[in-house]
Coordinates of C-alpha atoms and ligand atoms in Angstrom, one line a residue:
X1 CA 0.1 89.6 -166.0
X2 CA -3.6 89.0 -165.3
X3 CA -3.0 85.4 -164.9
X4 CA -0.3 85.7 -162.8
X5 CA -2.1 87.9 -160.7
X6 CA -4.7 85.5 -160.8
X7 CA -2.7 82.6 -159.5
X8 CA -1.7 84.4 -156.9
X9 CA -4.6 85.1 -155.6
X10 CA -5.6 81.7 -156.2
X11 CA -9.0 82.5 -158.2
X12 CA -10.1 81.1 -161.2
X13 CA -9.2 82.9 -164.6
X14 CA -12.6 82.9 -165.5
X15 CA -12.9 85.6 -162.5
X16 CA -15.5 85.4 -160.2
X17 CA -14.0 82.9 -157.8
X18 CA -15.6 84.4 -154.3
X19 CA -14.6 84.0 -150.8
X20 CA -15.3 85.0 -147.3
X21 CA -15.9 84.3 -143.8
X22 CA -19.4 84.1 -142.3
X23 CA -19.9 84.1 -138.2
X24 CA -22.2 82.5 -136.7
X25 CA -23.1 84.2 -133.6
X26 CA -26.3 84.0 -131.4
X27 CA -27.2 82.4 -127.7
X28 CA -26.4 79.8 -126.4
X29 CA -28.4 76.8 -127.6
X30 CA -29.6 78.8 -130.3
X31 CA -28.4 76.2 -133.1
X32 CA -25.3 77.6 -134.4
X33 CA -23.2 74.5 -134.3
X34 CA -26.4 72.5 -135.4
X35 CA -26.0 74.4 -138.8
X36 CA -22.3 74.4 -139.4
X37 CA -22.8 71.1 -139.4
X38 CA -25.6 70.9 -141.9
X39 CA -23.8 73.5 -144.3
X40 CA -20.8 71.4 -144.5
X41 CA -22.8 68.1 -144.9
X42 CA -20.6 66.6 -142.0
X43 CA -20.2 67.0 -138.1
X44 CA -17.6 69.1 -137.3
X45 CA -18.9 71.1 -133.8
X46 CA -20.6 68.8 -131.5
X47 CA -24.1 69.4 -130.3
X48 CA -26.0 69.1 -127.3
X49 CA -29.6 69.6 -125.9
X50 CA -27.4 72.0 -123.2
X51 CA -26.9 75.4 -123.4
X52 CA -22.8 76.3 -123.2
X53 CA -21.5 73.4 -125.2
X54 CA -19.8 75.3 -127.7
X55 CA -16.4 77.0 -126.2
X56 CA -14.2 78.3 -128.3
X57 CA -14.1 78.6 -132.3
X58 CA -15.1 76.0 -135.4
X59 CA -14.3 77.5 -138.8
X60 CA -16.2 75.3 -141.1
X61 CA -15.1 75.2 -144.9
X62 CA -17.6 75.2 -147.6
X63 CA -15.5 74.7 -151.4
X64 CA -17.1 74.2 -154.7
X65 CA -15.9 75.6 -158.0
X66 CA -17.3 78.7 -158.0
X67 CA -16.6 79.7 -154.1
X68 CA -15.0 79.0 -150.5
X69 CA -17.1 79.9 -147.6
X70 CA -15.9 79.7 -144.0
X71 CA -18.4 79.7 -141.7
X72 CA -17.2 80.2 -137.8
X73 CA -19.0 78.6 -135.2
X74 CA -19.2 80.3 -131.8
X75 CA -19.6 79.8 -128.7
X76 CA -23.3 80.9 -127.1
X77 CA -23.0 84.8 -126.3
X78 CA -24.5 85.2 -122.9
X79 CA -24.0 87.3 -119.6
X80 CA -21.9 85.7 -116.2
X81 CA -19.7 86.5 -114.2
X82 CA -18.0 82.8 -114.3
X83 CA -14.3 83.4 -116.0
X84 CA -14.7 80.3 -118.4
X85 CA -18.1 81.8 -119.1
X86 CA -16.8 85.4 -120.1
X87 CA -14.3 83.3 -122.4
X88 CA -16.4 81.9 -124.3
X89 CA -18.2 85.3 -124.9
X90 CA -14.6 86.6 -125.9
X91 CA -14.0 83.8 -128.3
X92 CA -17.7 84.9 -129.7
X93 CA -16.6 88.8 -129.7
X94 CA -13.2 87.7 -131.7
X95 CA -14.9 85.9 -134.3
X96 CA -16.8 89.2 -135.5
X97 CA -13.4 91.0 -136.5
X98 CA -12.2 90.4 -139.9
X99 CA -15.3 89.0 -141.9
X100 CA -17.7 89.6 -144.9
X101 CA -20.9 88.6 -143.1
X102 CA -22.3 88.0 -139.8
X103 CA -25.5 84.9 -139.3
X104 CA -27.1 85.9 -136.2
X105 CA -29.5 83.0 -135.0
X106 CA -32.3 83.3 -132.8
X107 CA -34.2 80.5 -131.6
X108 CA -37.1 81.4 -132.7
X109 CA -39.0 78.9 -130.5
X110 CA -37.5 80.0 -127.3
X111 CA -36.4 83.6 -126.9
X112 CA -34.7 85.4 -124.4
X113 CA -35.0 89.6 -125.2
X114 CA -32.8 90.6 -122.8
X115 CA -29.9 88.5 -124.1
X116 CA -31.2 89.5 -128.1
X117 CA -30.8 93.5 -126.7
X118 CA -27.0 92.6 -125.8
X119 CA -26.0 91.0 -128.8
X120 CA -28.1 93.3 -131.2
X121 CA -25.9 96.2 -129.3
X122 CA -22.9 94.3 -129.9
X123 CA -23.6 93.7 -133.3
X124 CA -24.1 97.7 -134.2
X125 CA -20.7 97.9 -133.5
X126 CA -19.4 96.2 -136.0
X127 CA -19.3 97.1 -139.8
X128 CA -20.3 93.3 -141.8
X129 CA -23.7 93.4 -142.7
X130 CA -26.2 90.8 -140.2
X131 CA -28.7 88.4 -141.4
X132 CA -31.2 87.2 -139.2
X133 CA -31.8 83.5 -138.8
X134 CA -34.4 82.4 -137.2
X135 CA -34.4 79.0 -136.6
X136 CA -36.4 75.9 -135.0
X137 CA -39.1 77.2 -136.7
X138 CA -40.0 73.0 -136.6
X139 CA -41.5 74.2 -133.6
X140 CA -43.7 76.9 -133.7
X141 CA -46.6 77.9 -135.8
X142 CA -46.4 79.8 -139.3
X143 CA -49.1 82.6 -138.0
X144 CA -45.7 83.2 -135.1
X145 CA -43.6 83.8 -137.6
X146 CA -45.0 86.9 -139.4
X147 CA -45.3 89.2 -136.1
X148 CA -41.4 88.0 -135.3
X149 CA -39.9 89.1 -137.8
X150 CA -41.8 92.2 -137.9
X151 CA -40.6 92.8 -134.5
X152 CA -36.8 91.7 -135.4
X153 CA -36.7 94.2 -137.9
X154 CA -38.0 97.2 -135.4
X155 CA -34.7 96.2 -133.6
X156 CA -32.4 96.3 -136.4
X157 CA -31.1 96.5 -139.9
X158 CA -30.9 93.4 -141.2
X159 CA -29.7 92.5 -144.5
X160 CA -32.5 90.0 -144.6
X161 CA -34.2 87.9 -142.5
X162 CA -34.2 84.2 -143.2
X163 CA -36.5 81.4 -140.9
X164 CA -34.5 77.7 -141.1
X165 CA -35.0 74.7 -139.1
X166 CA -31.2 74.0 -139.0
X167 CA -32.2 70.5 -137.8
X168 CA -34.5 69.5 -140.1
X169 CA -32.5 70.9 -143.2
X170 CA -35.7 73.6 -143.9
X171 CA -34.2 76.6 -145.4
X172 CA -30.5 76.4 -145.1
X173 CA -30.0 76.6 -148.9
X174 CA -32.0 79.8 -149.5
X175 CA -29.5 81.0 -146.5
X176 CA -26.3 80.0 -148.6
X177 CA -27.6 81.8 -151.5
X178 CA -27.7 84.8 -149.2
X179 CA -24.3 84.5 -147.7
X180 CA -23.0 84.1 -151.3
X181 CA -24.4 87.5 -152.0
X182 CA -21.6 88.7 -149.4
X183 CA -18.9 87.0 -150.3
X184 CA -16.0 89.1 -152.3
X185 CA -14.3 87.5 -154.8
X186 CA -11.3 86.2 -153.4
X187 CA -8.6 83.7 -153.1
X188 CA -8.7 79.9 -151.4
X189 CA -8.2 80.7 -147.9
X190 CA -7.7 76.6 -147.3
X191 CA -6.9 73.5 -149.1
X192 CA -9.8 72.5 -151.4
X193 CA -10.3 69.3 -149.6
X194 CA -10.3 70.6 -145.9
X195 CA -13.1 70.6 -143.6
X196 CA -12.7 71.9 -140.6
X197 CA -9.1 74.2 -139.4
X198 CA -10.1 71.3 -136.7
X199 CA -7.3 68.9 -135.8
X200 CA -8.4 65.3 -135.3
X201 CA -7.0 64.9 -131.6
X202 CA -9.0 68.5 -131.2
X203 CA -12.0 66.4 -132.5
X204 CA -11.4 63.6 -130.6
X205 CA -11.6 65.9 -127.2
X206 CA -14.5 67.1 -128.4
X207 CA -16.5 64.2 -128.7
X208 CA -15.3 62.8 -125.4
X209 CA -17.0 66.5 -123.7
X210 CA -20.0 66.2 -126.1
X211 CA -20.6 62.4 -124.3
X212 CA -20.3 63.4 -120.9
X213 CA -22.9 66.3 -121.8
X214 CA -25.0 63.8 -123.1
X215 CA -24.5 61.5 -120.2
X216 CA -24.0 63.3 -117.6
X217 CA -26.5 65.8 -115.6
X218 CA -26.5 68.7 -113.5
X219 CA -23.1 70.9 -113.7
X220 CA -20.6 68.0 -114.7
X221 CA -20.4 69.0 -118.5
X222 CA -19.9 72.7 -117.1
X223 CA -17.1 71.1 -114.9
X224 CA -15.4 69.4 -117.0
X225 CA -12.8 69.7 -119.6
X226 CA -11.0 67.4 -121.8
X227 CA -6.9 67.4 -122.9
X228 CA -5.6 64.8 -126.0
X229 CA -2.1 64.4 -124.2
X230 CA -0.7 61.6 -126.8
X231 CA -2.1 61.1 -130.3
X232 CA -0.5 58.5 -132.5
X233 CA -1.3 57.2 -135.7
X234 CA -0.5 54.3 -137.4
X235 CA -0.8 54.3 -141.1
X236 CA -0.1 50.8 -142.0
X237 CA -2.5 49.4 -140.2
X238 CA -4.9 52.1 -140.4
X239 CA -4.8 52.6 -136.5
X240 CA -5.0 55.5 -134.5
X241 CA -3.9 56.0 -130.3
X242 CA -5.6 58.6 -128.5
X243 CA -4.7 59.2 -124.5
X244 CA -7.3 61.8 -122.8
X245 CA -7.6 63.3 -119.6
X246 CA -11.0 64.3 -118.6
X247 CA -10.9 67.2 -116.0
X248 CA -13.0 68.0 -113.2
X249 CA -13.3 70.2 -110.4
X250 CA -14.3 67.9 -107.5
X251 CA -13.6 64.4 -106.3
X252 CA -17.6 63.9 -106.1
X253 CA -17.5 65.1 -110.0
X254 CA -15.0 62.6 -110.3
X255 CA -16.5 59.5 -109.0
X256 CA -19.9 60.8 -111.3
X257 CA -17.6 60.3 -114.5
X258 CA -16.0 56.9 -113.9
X259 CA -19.1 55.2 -112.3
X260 CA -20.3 52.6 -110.7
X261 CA -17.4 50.3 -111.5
X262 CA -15.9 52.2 -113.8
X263 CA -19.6 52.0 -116.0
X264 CA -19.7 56.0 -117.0
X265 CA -16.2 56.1 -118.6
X266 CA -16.6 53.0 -120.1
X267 CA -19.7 54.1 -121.8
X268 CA -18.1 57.4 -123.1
X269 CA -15.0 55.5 -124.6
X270 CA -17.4 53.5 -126.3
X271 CA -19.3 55.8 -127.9
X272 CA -16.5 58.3 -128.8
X273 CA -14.1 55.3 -130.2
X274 CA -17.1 54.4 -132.6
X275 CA -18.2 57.6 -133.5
X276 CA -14.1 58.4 -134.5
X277 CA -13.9 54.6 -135.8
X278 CA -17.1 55.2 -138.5
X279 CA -15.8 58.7 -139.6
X280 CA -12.0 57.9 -140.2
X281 CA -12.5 54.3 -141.1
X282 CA -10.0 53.7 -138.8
X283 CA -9.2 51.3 -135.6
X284 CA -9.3 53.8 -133.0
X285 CA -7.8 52.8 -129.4
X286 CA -9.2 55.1 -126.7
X287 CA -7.8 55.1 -123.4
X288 CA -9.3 58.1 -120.4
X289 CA -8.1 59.6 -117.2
X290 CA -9.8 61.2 -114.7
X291 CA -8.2 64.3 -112.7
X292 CA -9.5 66.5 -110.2
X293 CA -7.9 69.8 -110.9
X294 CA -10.2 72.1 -108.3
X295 CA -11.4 75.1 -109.7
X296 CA -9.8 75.0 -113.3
X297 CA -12.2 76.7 -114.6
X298 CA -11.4 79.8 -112.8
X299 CA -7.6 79.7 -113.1
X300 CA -6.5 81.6 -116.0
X301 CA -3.4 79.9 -116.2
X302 CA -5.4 76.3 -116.8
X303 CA -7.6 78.1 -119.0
X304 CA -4.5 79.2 -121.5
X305 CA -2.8 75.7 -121.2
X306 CA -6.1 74.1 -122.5
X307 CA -6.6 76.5 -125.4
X308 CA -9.8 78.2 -123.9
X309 CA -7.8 81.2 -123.4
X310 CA -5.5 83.2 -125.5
Ligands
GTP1 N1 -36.3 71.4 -133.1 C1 -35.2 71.9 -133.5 N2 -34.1 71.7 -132.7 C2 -32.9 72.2 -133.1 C3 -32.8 72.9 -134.4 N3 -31.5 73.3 -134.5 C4 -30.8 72.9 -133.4 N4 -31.7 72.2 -132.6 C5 -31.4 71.6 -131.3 O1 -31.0 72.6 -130.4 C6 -30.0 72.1 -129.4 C7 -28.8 73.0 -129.4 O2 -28.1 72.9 -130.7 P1 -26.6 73.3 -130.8 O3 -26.3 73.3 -132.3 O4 -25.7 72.5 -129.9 O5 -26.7 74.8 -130.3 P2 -25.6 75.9 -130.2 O6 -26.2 77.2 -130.6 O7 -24.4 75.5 -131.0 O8 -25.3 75.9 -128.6 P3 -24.0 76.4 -127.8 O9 -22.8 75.8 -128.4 O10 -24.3 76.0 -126.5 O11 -24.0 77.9 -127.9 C8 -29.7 70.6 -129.9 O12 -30.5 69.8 -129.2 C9 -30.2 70.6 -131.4 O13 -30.6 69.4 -131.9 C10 -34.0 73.1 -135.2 O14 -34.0 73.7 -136.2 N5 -35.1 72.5 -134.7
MG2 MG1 -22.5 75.2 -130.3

């Protein structure tokens, strides 16, 4: 009877299999997708020097024999009055229902209060205990640390406080010791071998938005959006077709993206064809339109069809 209770619940008859789901919430450009990264030992979020890169929800999966974590990154909470901004603070809202333990991050280098005050509120209203990260602490001095913390904990209950450097791997596994501690034993929630709940033409539209961030200035990454309308794969000869539109909100935007000659859209195929080409180990054609569909990102209905909106 045990053991078939066991198997049901997918744990290990030795007991003790444990299993959860971590958020990890903060500002924008805090570092959240930085460190889902890291914990999973593989790029599954994209990442950007920008702030509002991140728009809707990652779950990472963590497996080893003794536990599954699933660590959801979010997109950066912050206040505007922009529809596809109050989405993504939505998408940030939804990923705090239903889980064992929340990671708030704080760029410790680079702190906005005001913004801290709103998500700290937020945060009281929910039950899963909080641990503070504090990260980038790369780039500020040890004798800052002390006094921040001290100040954190003024604000709120943490269950601990814990200072990383998500991008220079300082401190991220104390922090999954400390999640652990949260984590109920539990049943697999995915396959042992998955990732990401990512799909790969998902990926793919990521890493053609995370380009055009990282290529382009101003407010063309906030006006643009990117749809996978064909994905085909060939297994035989190890060859995948992906067909994109890229979507943005004015003809100027549009003539940004393609270039002089067509020298911006060639760059971003490039880079997001080998970027997809080394991870898969696969051939990867890559072909990109450009549409101007003015104002999507205040039409709801637009918003919905792209998956930013439930
Ligand atoms: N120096 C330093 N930079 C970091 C660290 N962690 C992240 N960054 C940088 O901070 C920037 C933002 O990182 P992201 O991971 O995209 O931040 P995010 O919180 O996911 O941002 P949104 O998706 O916009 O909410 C990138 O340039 C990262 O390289 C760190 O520990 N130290
Ligand atoms: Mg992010």
């Amino acid at each position: 009877m045990t053991d078939l209770l066991h198997k049901m619940q997918g744990s290990r008859p030795d007991g003790g299999f444990r299993s959860g789901f971590a958020a990890i919430i903060g500002a924008p450009n805090a570092g959240k997708s930085t460190l889902l990264n890291r914990l999973l030992g593989t790029k599954v979020a994209i990442t950007t020097p920008r702030p509002q890169t991140t728009r809707r929800l990652v779950r990472g999966i963590l497996t080893t024999e003794r536990y599954q974590i699933v660590f959801v990154d979010t997109p950066g909470i912050h206040d505007s009055k922009r529809l596809l901004n109050q989405t993504l603070v939505r998408w940030a809202r939804q990923a705090l229902l239903d889980i064992d333990v929340v990671l708030l991050m704080v760029d410790a280098a680079k702190r906005d209060v005001a913004n801290e005050l709103f998500i700290l509120d937020m945060l009281r209203r929910t039950e899963a205990p909080v641990i503070l990260l504090l990260n980038k602490i790369d780039l500020i001095s040890k004798d800052r640390l002390l006094p921040l913390i001290e100040e954190m904990q003024r604000a709120f209950a943490f269950a601990s406080v814990i200072p990383i450097s998500a991008r220079f791997n300082d401190g991220v596994e104390l922090l999954l010791n400390d999640v652990l501690r949260f984590m109920p034993e539990g049943p697999l929630f995915y396959d042992t071998e998955a990732v990401s709940d990512q799909t790969r033409d998902m990926l793919a539209a990521e890493l053609v938005r995370e380009k055009i961030f990282l290529l382009t200035h101003e407010d063309i990454p906030y006006s643009t959006a990117v749809e996978v309308e064909d994905f085909q794969e060939d297994q035989k000869k190890q060859q995948v077709t992906i067909h994109a539109t890229i979507y943005v909100e004015k003809d100027s935007q549009k003539g940004i993206i393609l270039g002089a000659n067509a020298s911006m859209i060639k760059r971003i195929k490039k880079l997001v064809r080998e970027e997809l080409e080394t991870t898969w180990g696969q051939k990867i054609t890559l072909e990109l339109w450009v549409k101007v569909r003015k104002n999507w990102s205040k039409d709801e209905r637009f918003l919905k069809q792209i998956g930013l909106l439930e």
